[in-house]
PDB file of C-alpha atoms in Angstrom:
ATOM      1  CA  MET A   7     -10.797  -5.669   7.506  1.00 46.00           C
ATOM      2  CA  GLN A   8     -12.376  -3.315   5.179  1.00 47.00           C
ATOM      3  CA  ASN A   9     -14.940  -0.817   6.082  1.00 51.00           C
ATOM      4  CA  SER A  10     -18.075   0.522   4.123  1.00 55.00           C
ATOM      5  CA  ASN A  11     -16.148   3.463   3.520  1.00 66.00           C
ATOM      6  CA  SER A  12     -13.088   2.207   1.794  1.00 71.00           C
ATOM      7  CA  GLU A  13     -12.190   2.847  -1.908  1.00 79.00           C
ATOM      8  CA  ARG A  14      -9.801   1.052  -4.351  1.00 83.00           C
ATOM      9  CA  ARG A  15      -7.684   2.685  -7.045  1.00 84.00           C
ATOM     10  CA  ILE A  16      -5.892   0.171  -9.548  1.00 83.00           C
ATOM     11  CA  LEU A  17      -2.208   1.498  -9.861  1.00 83.00           C
ATOM     12  CA  THR A  18      -1.344  -1.147 -12.492  1.00 84.00           C
ATOM     13  CA  SER A  19      -1.806  -4.564 -13.864  1.00 85.00           C
ATOM     14  CA  PHE A  20       0.329  -6.606 -15.868  1.00 86.00           C
ATOM     15  CA  THR A  21       0.205 -10.405 -17.270  1.00 85.00           C
ATOM     16  CA  SER A  22       2.622 -13.190 -16.705  1.00 80.00           C
ATOM     17  CA  GLU A  23       4.116 -12.794 -20.250  1.00 79.00           C
ATOM     18  CA  GLN A  24       5.054  -9.288 -19.618  1.00 80.00           C
ATOM     19  CA  TRP A  25       7.034 -10.075 -16.275  1.00 78.00           C
ATOM     20  CA  ASN A  26       7.090 -13.385 -14.328  1.00 77.00           C
ATOM     21  CA  GLY A  27      10.124 -13.088 -12.530  1.00 75.00           C
ATOM     22  CA  ARG A  28      11.775 -15.864 -13.970  1.00 76.00           C
ATOM     23  CA  PRO A  29      13.448 -15.085 -17.377  1.00 74.00           C
ATOM     24  CA  GLY A  30      15.227 -18.424 -17.498  1.00 74.00           C
ATOM     25  CA  THR A  31      12.050 -20.432 -17.703  1.00 78.00           C
ATOM     26  CA  GLY A  32      12.326 -22.656 -21.059  1.00 79.00           C
ATOM     27  CA  GLY A  33      15.833 -22.651 -20.979  1.00 84.00           C
ATOM     28  CA  CYS A  34      16.298 -26.274 -21.232  1.00 88.00           C
ATOM     29  CA  SER A  35      14.144 -26.585 -24.381  1.00 89.00           C
ATOM     30  CA  MET A  36      15.927 -23.613 -25.862  1.00 91.00           C
ATOM     31  CA  PHE A  37      19.450 -25.305 -25.419  1.00 93.00           C
ATOM     32  CA  ILE A  38      18.113 -28.439 -26.949  1.00 93.00           C
ATOM     33  CA  GLY A  39      16.638 -26.491 -29.888  1.00 93.00           C
ATOM     34  CA  ALA A  40      19.893 -24.657 -30.246  1.00 94.00           C
ATOM     35  CA  VAL A  41      22.294 -27.886 -29.815  1.00 94.00           C
ATOM     36  CA  ILE A  42      20.240 -29.306 -32.887  1.00 95.00           C
ATOM     37  CA  ILE A  43      20.769 -26.111 -34.872  1.00 95.00           C
ATOM     38  CA  GLY A  44      24.396 -26.254 -34.044  1.00 94.00           C
ATOM     39  CA  TYR A  45      24.527 -30.029 -35.515  1.00 93.00           C
ATOM     40  CA  ILE A  46      22.914 -28.699 -38.605  1.00 94.00           C
ATOM     41  CA  LEU A  47      25.386 -25.851 -38.717  1.00 93.00           C
ATOM     42  CA  ALA A  48      28.013 -28.387 -38.330  1.00 92.00           C
ATOM     43  CA  GLY A  49      26.720 -30.288 -40.810  1.00 91.00           C
ATOM     44  CA  ILE A  50      26.821 -27.745 -43.473  1.00 92.00           C
ATOM     45  CA  LEU A  51      30.298 -26.521 -42.378  1.00 91.00           C
ATOM     46  CA  MET A  52      31.648 -30.074 -42.794  1.00 89.00           C
ATOM     47  CA  ILE A  53      31.651 -29.550 -46.414  1.00 89.00           C
ATOM     48  CA  PHE A  54      34.202 -26.719 -46.390  1.00 90.00           C
ATOM     49  CA  ILE A  55      35.911 -27.395 -43.041  1.00 89.00           C
ATOM     50  CA  PRO A  56      37.567 -30.760 -43.044  1.00 88.00           C
ATOM     51  CA  PRO A  57      38.472 -30.791 -39.191  1.00 86.00           C
ATOM     52  CA  LEU A  58      34.737 -30.826 -38.613  1.00 84.00           C
ATOM     53  CA  ARG A  59      34.321 -34.046 -40.193  1.00 86.00           C
ATOM     54  CA  ASN A  60      35.185 -35.633 -36.807  1.00 87.00           C
ATOM     55  CA  GLY A  61      32.083 -36.512 -34.874  1.00 87.00           C
ATOM     56  CA  SER A  62      33.564 -34.858 -31.605  1.00 91.00           C
ATOM     57  CA  ALA A  63      34.335 -31.769 -33.165  1.00 91.00           C
ATOM     58  CA  ALA A  64      30.971 -31.415 -34.678  1.00 91.00           C
ATOM     59  CA  THR A  65      29.355 -32.264 -31.172  1.00 93.00           C
ATOM     60  CA  ILE A  66      31.821 -29.383 -29.506  1.00 93.00           C
ATOM     61  CA  LEU A  67      30.500 -26.996 -32.100  1.00 92.00           C
ATOM     62  CA  ALA A  68      27.042 -27.975 -31.774  1.00 93.00           C
ATOM     63  CA  PHE A  69      27.446 -27.622 -27.732  1.00 95.00           C
ATOM     64  CA  ILE A  70      29.061 -24.370 -28.135  1.00 95.00           C
ATOM     65  CA  VAL A  71      26.412 -22.970 -30.368  1.00 94.00           C
ATOM     66  CA  GLY A  72      23.790 -24.206 -28.023  1.00 94.00           C
ATOM     67  CA  VAL A  73      25.434 -22.562 -25.252  1.00 94.00           C
ATOM     68  CA  VAL A  74      25.907 -19.191 -26.962  1.00 95.00           C
ATOM     69  CA  ILE A  75      22.120 -19.131 -28.388  1.00 94.00           C
ATOM     70  CA  THR A  76      20.750 -20.083 -25.040  1.00 93.00           C
ATOM     71  CA  TRP A  77      22.928 -17.451 -23.225  1.00 93.00           C
ATOM     72  CA  ALA A  78      21.527 -14.913 -25.845  1.00 93.00           C
ATOM     73  CA  GLY A  79      18.288 -15.840 -25.423  1.00 91.00           C
ATOM     74  CA  ILE A  80      17.764 -15.870 -21.849  1.00 90.00           C
ATOM     75  CA  GLY A  81      19.964 -12.732 -21.471  1.00 89.00           C
ATOM     76  CA  SER A  82      17.767 -10.756 -23.706  1.00 88.00           C
ATOM     77  CA  SER A  83      14.336 -12.159 -21.814  1.00 86.00           C
ATOM     78  CA  ALA A  84      16.044 -11.290 -18.468  1.00 86.00           C
ATOM     79  CA  SER A  85      17.006  -7.840 -19.778  1.00 88.00           C
ATOM     80  CA  LEU A  86      13.415  -7.179 -21.213  1.00 88.00           C
ATOM     81  CA  GLN A  87      12.015  -8.541 -17.665  1.00 87.00           C
ATOM     82  CA  LYS A  88      14.350  -6.207 -15.721  1.00 88.00           C
ATOM     83  CA  ALA A  89      13.599  -2.798 -17.858  1.00 90.00           C
ATOM     84  CA  PHE A  90       9.674  -3.838 -17.313  1.00 89.00           C
ATOM     85  CA  LEU A  91      10.411  -4.219 -13.595  1.00 89.00           C
ATOM     86  CA  ARG A  92      12.314  -1.032 -13.331  1.00 90.00           C
ATOM     87  CA  ASP A  93       9.315   0.710 -14.988  1.00 92.00           C
ATOM     88  CA  LEU A  94       6.524  -0.987 -12.942  1.00 90.00           C
ATOM     89  CA  LEU A  95       8.645   0.021  -9.828  1.00 91.00           C
ATOM     90  CA  ASP A  96       9.187   3.545 -10.766  1.00 92.00           C
ATOM     91  CA  LYS A  97       5.593   4.051 -11.441  1.00 91.00           C
ATOM     92  CA  ILE A  98       4.362   2.324  -8.155  1.00 89.00           C
ATOM     93  CA  ASN A  99       6.722   4.315  -5.993  1.00 90.00           C
ATOM     94  CA  ASP A 100       6.084   7.524  -7.810  1.00 90.00           C
ATOM     95  CA  THR A 101       2.463   7.042  -6.624  1.00 87.00           C
ATOM     96  CA  VAL A 102       3.529   6.018  -2.920  1.00 86.00           C
ATOM     97  CA  LEU A 103       5.611   9.014  -2.821  1.00 87.00           C
ATOM     98  CA  GLY A 104       2.881  11.249  -4.151  1.00 86.00           C
ATOM     99  CA  ILE A 105       0.377   9.698  -1.355  1.00 83.00           C
ATOM    100  CA  THR A 106       2.632   9.257   1.721  1.00 83.00           C
ATOM    101  CA  GLY A 107       5.317  12.091   0.897  1.00 83.00           C
ATOM    102  CA  ASN A 108       7.679   9.782   2.630  1.00 83.00           C
ATOM    103  CA  PRO A 109      10.577   8.598   0.630  1.00 86.00           C
ATOM    104  CA  ASN A 110      11.097   5.512   2.823  1.00 85.00           C
ATOM    105  CA  ASP A 111       7.976   3.898   1.895  1.00 84.00           C
ATOM    106  CA  ARG A 112       9.408   3.109  -1.411  1.00 87.00           C
ATOM    107  CA  LEU A 113       9.345  -0.325  -2.650  1.00 86.00           C
ATOM    108  CA  SER A 114      12.394  -2.362  -3.576  1.00 87.00           C
ATOM    109  CA  ALA A 115      12.462  -5.189  -6.232  1.00 85.00           C
ATOM    110  CA  SER A 116      12.251  -7.843  -3.500  1.00 84.00           C
ATOM    111  CA  ASP A 117       9.388  -6.149  -1.595  1.00 85.00           C
ATOM    112  CA  LEU A 118       7.361  -6.026  -4.974  1.00 85.00           C
ATOM    113  CA  ARG A 119       8.116  -9.581  -5.350  1.00 84.00           C
ATOM    114  CA  ALA A 120       7.106 -10.504  -1.849  1.00 84.00           C
ATOM    115  CA  LEU A 121       3.754  -8.442  -2.242  1.00 85.00           C
ATOM    116  CA  ILE A 122       2.984 -10.296  -5.409  1.00 83.00           C
ATOM    117  CA  LYS A 123       3.956 -13.783  -4.274  1.00 83.00           C
ATOM    118  CA  ARG A 124       2.377 -13.541  -0.784  1.00 79.00           C
ATOM    119  CA  GLN A 125      -0.301 -11.430  -1.583  1.00 74.00           C
ATOM    120  CA  HIS A 126      -0.101  -9.799   1.649  1.00 73.00           C
ATOM    121  CA  SER A 127      -1.000  -5.872   1.955  1.00 80.00           C
ATOM    122  CA  ARG A 128       1.537  -3.209   2.902  1.00 84.00           C
ATOM    123  CA  SER A 129       0.389  -0.643   5.538  1.00 84.00           C
ATOM    124  CA  LEU A 130       1.166   3.220   4.432  1.00 83.00           C
ATOM    125  CA  LEU A 131       0.926   6.029   6.583  1.00 82.00           C
ATOM    126  CA  VAL A 132      -0.362   9.424   5.365  1.00 80.00           C
ATOM    127  CA  ASN A 133       1.004  12.206   7.568  1.00 75.00           C
ATOM    128  CA  GLY A 134       1.210   9.503  10.382  1.00 75.00           C
ATOM    129  CA  VAL A 135      -2.177   8.348  10.059  1.00 76.00           C
ATOM    130  CA  PRO A 136      -3.054   4.633   9.072  1.00 78.00           C
ATOM    131  CA  GLY A 137      -5.518   4.004   6.178  1.00 78.00           C
ATOM    132  CA  VAL A 138      -3.780   3.470   2.924  1.00 83.00           C
ATOM    133  CA  GLU A 139      -2.928  -0.036   2.198  1.00 86.00           C
ATOM    134  CA  LEU A 140      -0.865  -1.241  -1.071  1.00 87.00           C
ATOM    135  CA  ARG A 141      -2.046  -4.780  -2.376  1.00 87.00           C
ATOM    136  CA  SER A 142      -1.688  -6.984  -4.981  1.00 86.00           C
ATOM    137  CA  ARG A 143      -3.917  -9.728  -6.444  1.00 86.00           C
ATOM    138  CA  GLN A 144      -3.667 -12.400  -9.208  1.00 83.00           C
ATOM    139  CA  ASN A 145      -6.186 -13.720 -11.394  1.00 82.00           C
ATOM    140  CA  THR A 146      -5.918 -16.733 -13.731  1.00 72.00           C
ATOM    141  CA  PRO A 147      -8.592 -16.953 -16.155  1.00 69.00           C
ATOM    142  CA  PRO A 148     -10.826 -20.016 -16.125  1.00 65.00           C
ATOM    143  CA  SER A 149      -9.221 -22.510 -18.327  1.00 58.00           C
ATOM    144  CA  PRO A 150     -10.995 -23.869 -21.311  1.00 58.00           C
ATOM    145  CA  ALA A 151     -11.742 -27.603 -21.473  1.00 55.00           C
ATOM    146  CA  PRO A 152      -8.459 -29.193 -21.257  1.00 56.00           C
ATOM    147  CA  LYS A 153      -7.239 -31.136 -24.751  1.00 58.00           C
ATOM    148  CA  PRO A 154      -7.034 -34.709 -24.458  1.00 56.00           C
ATOM    149  CA  SER A 155      -3.448 -35.606 -23.715  1.00 57.00           C
ATOM    150  CA  ALA A 156      -1.648 -37.633 -25.880  1.00 58.00           C
ATOM    151  CA  LYS A 157      -0.064 -41.126 -24.552  1.00 58.00           C
ATOM    152  CA  VAL A 158       3.499 -42.317 -24.652  1.00 57.00           C
ATOM    153  CA  LYS A 159       3.969 -46.038 -23.416  1.00 62.00           C
ATOM    154  CA  GLY A 160       0.737 -45.505 -21.506  1.00 59.00           C
ATOM    155  CA  LYS A 161       1.479 -42.309 -19.719  1.00 61.00           C
ATOM    156  CA  PRO A 162      -0.190 -39.279 -20.598  1.00 61.00           C
ATOM    157  CA  VAL A 163       1.860 -36.614 -22.006  1.00 57.00           C
ATOM    158  CA  GLN A 164       0.751 -32.981 -20.789  1.00 59.00           C
ATOM    159  CA  ASN A 165       1.000 -30.294 -23.528  1.00 58.00           C
ATOM    160  CA  GLN A 166      -1.368 -27.935 -21.734  1.00 59.00           C
ATOM    161  CA  PRO A 167      -0.140 -24.461 -21.994  1.00 65.00           C
ATOM    162  CA  LYS A 168       0.239 -22.496 -18.912  1.00 72.00           C
ATOM    163  CA  PRO A 169      -2.546 -19.883 -18.143  1.00 77.00           C
ATOM    164  CA  ILE A 170      -1.676 -16.577 -18.191  1.00 80.00           C
ATOM    165  CA  VAL A 171      -1.776 -14.974 -14.895  1.00 82.00           C
ATOM    166  CA  THR A 172      -2.863 -11.398 -14.257  1.00 84.00           C
ATOM    167  CA  THR A 173      -1.575  -9.238 -11.547  1.00 86.00           C
ATOM    168  CA  THR A 174      -3.151  -6.109 -10.478  1.00 87.00           C
ATOM    169  CA  ILE A 175      -1.487  -3.914  -7.867  1.00 88.00           C
ATOM    170  CA  PHE A 176      -3.879  -1.526  -6.297  1.00 87.00           C
ATOM    171  CA  ILE A 177      -4.469   0.978  -3.282  1.00 86.00           C
ATOM    172  CA  CYS A 178      -6.932   0.796  -0.715  1.00 85.00           C
ATOM    173  CA  MET A 179      -7.901   3.907   1.167  1.00 81.00           C
ATOM    174  CA  THR A 180      -9.928   3.646   3.906  1.00 79.00           C
ATOM    175  CA  ALA A 181     -10.916   6.925   5.969  1.00 72.00           C
ATOM    176  CA  PRO A 182      -9.616   6.501   9.400  1.00 67.00           C
ATOM    177  CA  ASP A 183     -12.038   6.393  12.512  1.00 65.00           C
ATOM    178  CA  LEU A 184     -11.083   9.309  14.211  1.00 61.00           C
ATOM    179  CA  GLY A 185     -13.616   8.804  16.975  1.00 57.00           C
ATOM    180  CA  LEU A 186     -16.340  10.975  15.550  1.00 58.00           C
ATOM    181  CA  THR A 187     -19.244   8.702  16.453  1.00 61.00           C
ATOM    182  CA  SER A 188     -18.294   8.752  20.193  1.00 55.00           C
ATOM    183  CA  PHE A 189     -18.085  12.533  19.752  1.00 52.00           C
ATOM    184  CA  ASP A 190     -21.409  12.654  18.030  1.00 56.00           C
ATOM    185  CA  ARG A 191     -22.860  10.397  21.416  1.00 58.00           C
ATOM    186  CA  LEU A 192     -21.513  12.865  23.585  1.00 52.00           C
ATOM    187  CA  LEU A 193     -23.000  15.611  22.237  1.00 56.00           C
ATOM    188  CA  ASP A 194     -26.509  13.837  21.689  1.00 62.00           C
ATOM    189  CA  SER A 195     -26.293  12.876  25.452  1.00 55.00           C
ATOM    190  CA  GLY A 196     -25.852  16.603  26.420  1.00 51.00           C
ATOM    191  CA  GLU A 197     -29.036  17.557  24.993  1.00 51.00           C
TER     192      GLU A 197
END
């Protein structure tokens, strides 16, 4: 429940293109494309290397090339997302530490994932007094009119791009109710 005297401060925001927590997304199509490249490479190398003129040798080479390219692609995507997550956590944890002064309030990577996925708030104490919450919100922009889908054997083929989700992490600060209204009523009744 938010009081009327609450204030929000945005810490950071990022898109699902910058970090989605799943670096292996699209790995299957990447592997298929890499195997096709492997077959093209095997076809070229057949001219110079006679043992590759065998179909099974060309297939083995294509699969090896597919695995190597897919492994390298997913590995580079994972390292980019890991670096982005590390920078994001550092920024959030520096702010949380500056507000609370308690190093135990730092977020781990799993805490941040849970905060984003469940969109719950995390209460923080400032000198033992509640009133600060760390929250996240995900926004998907309204999608444009869907493109007509092509049909293969009477079934629609969906080629719609996934919408880009923007995640915002912010702090809600609410002044604590210290019982001042009841103290004011007590003073008023004494007059």
